[in-house]
mmCIF file of C-alpha atoms in Angstrom:
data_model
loop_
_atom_site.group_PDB
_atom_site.id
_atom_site.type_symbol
_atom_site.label_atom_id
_atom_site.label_comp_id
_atom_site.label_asym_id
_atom_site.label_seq_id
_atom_site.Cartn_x
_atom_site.Cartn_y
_atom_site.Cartn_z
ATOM 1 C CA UNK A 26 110.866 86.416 96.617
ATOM 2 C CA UNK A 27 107.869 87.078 98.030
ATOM 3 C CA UNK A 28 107.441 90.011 100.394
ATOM 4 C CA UNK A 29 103.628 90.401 101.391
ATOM 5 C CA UNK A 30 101.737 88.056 103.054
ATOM 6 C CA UNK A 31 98.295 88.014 102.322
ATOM 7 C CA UNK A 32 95.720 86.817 105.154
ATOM 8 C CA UNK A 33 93.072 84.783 104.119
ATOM 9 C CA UNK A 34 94.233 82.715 101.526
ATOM 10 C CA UNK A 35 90.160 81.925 100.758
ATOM 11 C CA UNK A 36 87.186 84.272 102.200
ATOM 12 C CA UNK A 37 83.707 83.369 101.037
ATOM 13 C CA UNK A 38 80.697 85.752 102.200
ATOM 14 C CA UNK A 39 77.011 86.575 101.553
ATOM 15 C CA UNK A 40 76.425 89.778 99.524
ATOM 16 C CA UNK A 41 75.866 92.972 101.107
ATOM 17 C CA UNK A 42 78.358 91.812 103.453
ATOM 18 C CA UNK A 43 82.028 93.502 104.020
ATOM 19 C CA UNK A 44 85.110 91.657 103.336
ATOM 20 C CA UNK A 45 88.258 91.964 105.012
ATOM 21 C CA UNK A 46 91.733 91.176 103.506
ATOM 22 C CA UNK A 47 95.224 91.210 105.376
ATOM 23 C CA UNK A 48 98.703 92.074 104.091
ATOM 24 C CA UNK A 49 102.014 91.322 106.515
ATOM 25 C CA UNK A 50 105.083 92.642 104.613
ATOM 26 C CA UNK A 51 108.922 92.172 105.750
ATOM 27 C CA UNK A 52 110.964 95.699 105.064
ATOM 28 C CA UNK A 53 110.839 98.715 104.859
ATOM 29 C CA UNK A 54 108.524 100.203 101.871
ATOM 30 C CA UNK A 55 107.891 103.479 100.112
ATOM 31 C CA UNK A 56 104.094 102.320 99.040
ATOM 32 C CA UNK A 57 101.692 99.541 99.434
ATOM 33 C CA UNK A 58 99.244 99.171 96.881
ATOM 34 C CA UNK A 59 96.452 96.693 96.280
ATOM 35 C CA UNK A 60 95.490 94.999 92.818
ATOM 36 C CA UNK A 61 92.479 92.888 91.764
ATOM 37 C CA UNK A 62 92.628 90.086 89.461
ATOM 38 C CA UNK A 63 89.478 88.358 87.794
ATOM 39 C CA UNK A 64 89.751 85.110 86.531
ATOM 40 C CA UNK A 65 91.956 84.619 83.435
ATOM 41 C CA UNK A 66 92.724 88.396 83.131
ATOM 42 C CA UNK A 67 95.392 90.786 84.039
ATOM 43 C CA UNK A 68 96.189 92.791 87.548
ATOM 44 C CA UNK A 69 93.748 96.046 88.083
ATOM 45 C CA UNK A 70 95.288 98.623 90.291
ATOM 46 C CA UNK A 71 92.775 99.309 93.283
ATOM 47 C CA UNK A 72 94.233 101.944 95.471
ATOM 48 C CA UNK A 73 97.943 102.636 96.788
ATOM 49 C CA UNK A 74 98.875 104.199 100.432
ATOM 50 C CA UNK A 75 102.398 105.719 101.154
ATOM 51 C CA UNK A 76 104.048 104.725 103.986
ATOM 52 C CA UNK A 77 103.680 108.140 105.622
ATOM 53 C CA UNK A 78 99.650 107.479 105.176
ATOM 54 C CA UNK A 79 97.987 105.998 107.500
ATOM 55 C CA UNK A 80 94.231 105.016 105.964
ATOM 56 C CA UNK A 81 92.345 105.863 102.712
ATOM 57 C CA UNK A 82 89.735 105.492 100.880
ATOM 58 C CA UNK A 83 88.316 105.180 97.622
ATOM 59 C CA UNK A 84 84.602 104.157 97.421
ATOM 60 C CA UNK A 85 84.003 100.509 99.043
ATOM 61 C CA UNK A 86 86.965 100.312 99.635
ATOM 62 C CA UNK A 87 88.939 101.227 102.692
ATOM 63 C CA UNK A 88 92.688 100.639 103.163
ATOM 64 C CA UNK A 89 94.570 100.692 106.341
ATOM 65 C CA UNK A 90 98.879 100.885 106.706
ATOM 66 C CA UNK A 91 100.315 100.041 109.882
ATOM 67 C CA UNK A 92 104.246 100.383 109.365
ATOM 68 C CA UNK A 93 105.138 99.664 113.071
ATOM 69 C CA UNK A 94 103.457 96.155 112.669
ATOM 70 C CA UNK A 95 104.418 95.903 108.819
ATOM 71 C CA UNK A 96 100.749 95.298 107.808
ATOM 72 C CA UNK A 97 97.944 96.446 105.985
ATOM 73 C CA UNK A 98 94.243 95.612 105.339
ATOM 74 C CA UNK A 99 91.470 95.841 102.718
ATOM 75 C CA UNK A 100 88.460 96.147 103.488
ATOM 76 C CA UNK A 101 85.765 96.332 101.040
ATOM 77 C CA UNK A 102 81.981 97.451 102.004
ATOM 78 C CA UNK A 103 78.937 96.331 101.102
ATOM 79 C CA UNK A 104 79.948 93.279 98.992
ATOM 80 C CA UNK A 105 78.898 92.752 95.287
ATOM 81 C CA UNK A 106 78.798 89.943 93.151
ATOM 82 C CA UNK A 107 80.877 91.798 90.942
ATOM 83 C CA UNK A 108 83.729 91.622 93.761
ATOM 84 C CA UNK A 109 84.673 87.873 93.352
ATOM 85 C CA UNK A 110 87.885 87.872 92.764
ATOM 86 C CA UNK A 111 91.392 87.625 93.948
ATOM 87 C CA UNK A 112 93.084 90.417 95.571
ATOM 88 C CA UNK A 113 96.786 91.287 96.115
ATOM 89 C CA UNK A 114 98.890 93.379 97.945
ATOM 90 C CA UNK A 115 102.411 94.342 96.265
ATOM 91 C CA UNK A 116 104.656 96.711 98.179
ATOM 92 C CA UNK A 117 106.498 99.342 96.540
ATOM 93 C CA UNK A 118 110.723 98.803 96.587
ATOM 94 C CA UNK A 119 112.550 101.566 95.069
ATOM 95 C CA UNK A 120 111.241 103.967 92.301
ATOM 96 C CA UNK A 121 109.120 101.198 91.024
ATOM 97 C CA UNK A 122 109.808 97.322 91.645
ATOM 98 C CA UNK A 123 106.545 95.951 93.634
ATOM 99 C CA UNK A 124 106.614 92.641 94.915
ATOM 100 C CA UNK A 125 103.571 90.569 95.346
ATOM 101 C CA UNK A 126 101.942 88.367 98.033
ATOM 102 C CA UNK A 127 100.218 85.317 97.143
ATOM 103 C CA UNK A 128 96.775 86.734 97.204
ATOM 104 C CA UNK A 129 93.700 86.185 98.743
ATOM 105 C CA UNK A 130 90.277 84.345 96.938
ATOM 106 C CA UNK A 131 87.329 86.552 97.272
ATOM 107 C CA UNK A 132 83.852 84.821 96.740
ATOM 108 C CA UNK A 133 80.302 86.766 96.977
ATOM 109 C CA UNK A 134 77.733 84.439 96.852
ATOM 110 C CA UNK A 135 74.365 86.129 96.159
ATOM 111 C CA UNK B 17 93.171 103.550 74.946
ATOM 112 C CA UNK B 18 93.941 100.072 74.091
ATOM 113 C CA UNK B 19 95.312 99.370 77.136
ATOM 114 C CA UNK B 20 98.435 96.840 77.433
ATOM 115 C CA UNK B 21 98.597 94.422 74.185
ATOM 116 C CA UNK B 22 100.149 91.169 74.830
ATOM 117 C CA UNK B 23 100.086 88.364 71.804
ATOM 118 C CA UNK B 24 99.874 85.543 71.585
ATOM 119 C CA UNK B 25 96.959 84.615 74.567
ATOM 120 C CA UNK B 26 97.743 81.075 74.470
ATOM 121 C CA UNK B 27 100.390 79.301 73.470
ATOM 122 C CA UNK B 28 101.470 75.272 72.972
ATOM 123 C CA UNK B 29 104.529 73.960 72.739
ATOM 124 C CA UNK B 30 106.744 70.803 73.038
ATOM 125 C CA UNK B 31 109.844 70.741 75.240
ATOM 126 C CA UNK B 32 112.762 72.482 73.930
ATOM 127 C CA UNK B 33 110.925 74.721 71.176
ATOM 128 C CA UNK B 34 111.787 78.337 71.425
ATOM 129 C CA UNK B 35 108.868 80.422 72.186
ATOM 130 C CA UNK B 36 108.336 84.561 72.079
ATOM 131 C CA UNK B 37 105.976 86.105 73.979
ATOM 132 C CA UNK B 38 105.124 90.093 72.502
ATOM 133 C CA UNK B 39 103.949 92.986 74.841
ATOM 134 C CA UNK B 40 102.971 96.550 73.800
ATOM 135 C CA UNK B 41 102.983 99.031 76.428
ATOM 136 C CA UNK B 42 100.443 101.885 76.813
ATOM 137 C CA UNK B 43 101.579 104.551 74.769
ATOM 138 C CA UNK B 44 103.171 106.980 76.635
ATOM 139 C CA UNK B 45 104.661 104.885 79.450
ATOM 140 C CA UNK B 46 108.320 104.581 79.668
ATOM 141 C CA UNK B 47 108.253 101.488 82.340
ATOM 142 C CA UNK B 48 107.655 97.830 81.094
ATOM 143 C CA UNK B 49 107.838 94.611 83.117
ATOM 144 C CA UNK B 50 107.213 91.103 82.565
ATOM 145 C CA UNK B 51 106.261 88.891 85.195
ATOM 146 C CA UNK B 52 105.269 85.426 85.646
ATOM 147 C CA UNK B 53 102.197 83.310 87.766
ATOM 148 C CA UNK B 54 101.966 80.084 88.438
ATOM 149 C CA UNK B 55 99.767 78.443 91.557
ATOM 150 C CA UNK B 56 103.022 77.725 93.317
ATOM 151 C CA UNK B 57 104.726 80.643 93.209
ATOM 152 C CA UNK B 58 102.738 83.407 92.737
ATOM 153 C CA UNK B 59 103.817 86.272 90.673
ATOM 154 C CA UNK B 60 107.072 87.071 89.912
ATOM 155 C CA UNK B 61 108.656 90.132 88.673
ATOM 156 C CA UNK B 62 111.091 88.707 85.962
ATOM 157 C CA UNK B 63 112.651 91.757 84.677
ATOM 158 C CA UNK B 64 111.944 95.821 84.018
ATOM 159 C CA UNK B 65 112.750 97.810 81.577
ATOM 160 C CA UNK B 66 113.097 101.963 81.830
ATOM 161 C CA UNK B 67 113.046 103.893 78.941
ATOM 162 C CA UNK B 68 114.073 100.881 76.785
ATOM 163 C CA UNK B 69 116.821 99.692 79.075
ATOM 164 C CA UNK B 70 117.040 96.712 81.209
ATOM 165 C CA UNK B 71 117.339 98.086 85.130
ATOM 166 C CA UNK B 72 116.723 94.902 86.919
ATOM 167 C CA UNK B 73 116.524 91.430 85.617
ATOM 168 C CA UNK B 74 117.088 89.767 88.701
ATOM 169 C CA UNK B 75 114.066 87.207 88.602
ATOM 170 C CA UNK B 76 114.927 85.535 85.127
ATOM 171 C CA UNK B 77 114.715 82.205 86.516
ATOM 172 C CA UNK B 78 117.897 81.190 84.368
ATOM 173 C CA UNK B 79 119.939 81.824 81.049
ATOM 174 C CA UNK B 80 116.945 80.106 78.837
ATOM 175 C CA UNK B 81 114.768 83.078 79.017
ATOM 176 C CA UNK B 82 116.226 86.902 77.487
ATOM 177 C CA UNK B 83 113.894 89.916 77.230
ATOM 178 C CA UNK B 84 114.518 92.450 74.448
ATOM 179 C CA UNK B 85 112.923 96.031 74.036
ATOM 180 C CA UNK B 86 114.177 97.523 70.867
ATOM 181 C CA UNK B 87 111.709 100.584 71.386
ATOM 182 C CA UNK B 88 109.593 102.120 73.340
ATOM 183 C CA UNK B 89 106.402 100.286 72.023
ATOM 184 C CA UNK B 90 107.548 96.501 72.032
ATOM 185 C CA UNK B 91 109.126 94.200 74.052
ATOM 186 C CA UNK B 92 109.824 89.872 73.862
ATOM 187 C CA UNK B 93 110.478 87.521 76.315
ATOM 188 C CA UNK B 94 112.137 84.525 75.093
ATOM 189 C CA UNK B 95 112.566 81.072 76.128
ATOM 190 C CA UNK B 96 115.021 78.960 74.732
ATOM 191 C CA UNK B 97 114.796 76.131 75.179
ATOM 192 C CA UNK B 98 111.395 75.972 76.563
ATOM 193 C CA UNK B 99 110.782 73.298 79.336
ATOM 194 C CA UNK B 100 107.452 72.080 80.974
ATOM 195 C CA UNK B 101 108.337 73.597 84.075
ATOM 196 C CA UNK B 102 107.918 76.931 82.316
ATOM 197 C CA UNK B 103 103.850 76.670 82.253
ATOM 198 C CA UNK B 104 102.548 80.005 83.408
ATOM 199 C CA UNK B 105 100.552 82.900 82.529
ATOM 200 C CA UNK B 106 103.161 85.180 81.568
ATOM 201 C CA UNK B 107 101.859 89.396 81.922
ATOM 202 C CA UNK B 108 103.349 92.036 80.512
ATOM 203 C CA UNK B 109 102.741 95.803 82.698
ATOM 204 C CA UNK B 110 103.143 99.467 82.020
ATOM 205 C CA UNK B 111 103.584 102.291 83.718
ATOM 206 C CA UNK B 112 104.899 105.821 83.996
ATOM 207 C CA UNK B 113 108.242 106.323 85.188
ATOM 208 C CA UNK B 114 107.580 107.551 89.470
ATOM 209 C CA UNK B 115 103.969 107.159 89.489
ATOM 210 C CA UNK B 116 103.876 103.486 91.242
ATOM 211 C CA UNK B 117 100.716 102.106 89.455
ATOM 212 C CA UNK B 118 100.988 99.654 86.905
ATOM 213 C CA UNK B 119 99.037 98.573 83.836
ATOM 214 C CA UNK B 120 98.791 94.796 83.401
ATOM 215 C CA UNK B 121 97.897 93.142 80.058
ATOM 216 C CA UNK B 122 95.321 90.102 79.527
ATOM 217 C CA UNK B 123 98.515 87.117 79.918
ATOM 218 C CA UNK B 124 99.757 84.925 77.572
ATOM 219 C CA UNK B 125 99.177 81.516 78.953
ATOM 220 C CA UNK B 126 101.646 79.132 77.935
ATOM 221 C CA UNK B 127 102.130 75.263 78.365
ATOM 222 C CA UNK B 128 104.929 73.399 77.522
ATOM 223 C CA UNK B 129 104.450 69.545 76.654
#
């Protein structure tokens, strides 16, 4: 079953611009971590925040946890062609079962 | 590294022909799962292995598909009979045992006529 929620479905900005993803998520979670897929290839791990973390960062990217409202956003900075993609939030059950949301479609037109 | 190895990449076959997908983990990583995506539903965790045994196979949609890992650098999925409904890109993913972060492999992409 599917446990996060990702919020767009679709986001298509200019480059050089910052892109903002949402995850909602149902129960309670050790992690929350964020993967990037290109098309036709495998998952890339992005960045993961524990549940006791409340933002971090690694480069462009920026990732926010709010456990009280079960949510979590991506935000990546100064957009790059290179970014088109689709991104996905999978929360951590357990010692190492993530579930998936349903992702959202990045597109950076240049 | 060579990364995650899956094989085949694409695969055809005709309703009820048993098919075998192949992963090969990252050497070194004790955690393997297979998981499915299709446009409806996303991707699904089918089953996960630790240290070569099965811990949660939950998400095998039904008794057609079986997942083997004989050692620590090979696992199959298996679908038997296959059935059009079982289009997907199939992944394979590794990972250490605790750390979270998983290593996907390119997909096999299979269709079923």
């Amino acid at each position: 079953s599917q446990q996060g929620e990702e919020d767009p479905q679709a986001l298509s900005i200019q480059e050089g611009e910052n892109a903002t993803m949402n995850c909602s998520y149902k129960t309670s979670i050790n992690n929350l971590q964020w993967y990037r897929q290109n098309s036709g290839r495998g998952l890339v791990h992005l960045i993961l925040i524990r549940s006791n973390e409340r933002e971090k960062h690694s480069g462009r990217l920026r990732v926010t946890l709010d456990t009280s409202k079960k949510s979590s956003s991506l935000l990546i900075t100064a957009s790059r062609a290179a970014d088109t993609a689709s991104y996905f939030c999978a929360t951590g059950e357990g010692a190492q079962k993530l579930v998936f949301g349903q992702g959202t479609r990045l597109t950076i037109n240049p | 590294d060579a990364g995650v190895i899956q094989s085949p990449r694409h695969e055809v076959t005709e309703m009820g022909q048993e098919v075998t997908l192949r992963c090969k983990p990252i050497s070194g990583h004790n955690s393997l799962f297979w998981y499915r995506q299709t446009m409806m539903r996303g991707l699904e965790l089918l089953i996960y292995f630790n240290n070569n045994v099965p811990i949660d196979d939950s998400g095998m949609p039904e008794d057609r598909f079986s997942a083997k890992m004989p050692n620590a650098s090979f696992s199959t999925l298996k679908i038997q009979p296959s059935e059009p409904r079982d289009s997907a890109v199939y992944f394979c993913a590794s990972s250490l045992w605790g750390s979270n972060e998983q290593f996907f492999g390119p997909g096999t992409r299979l269709t079923v006529l």
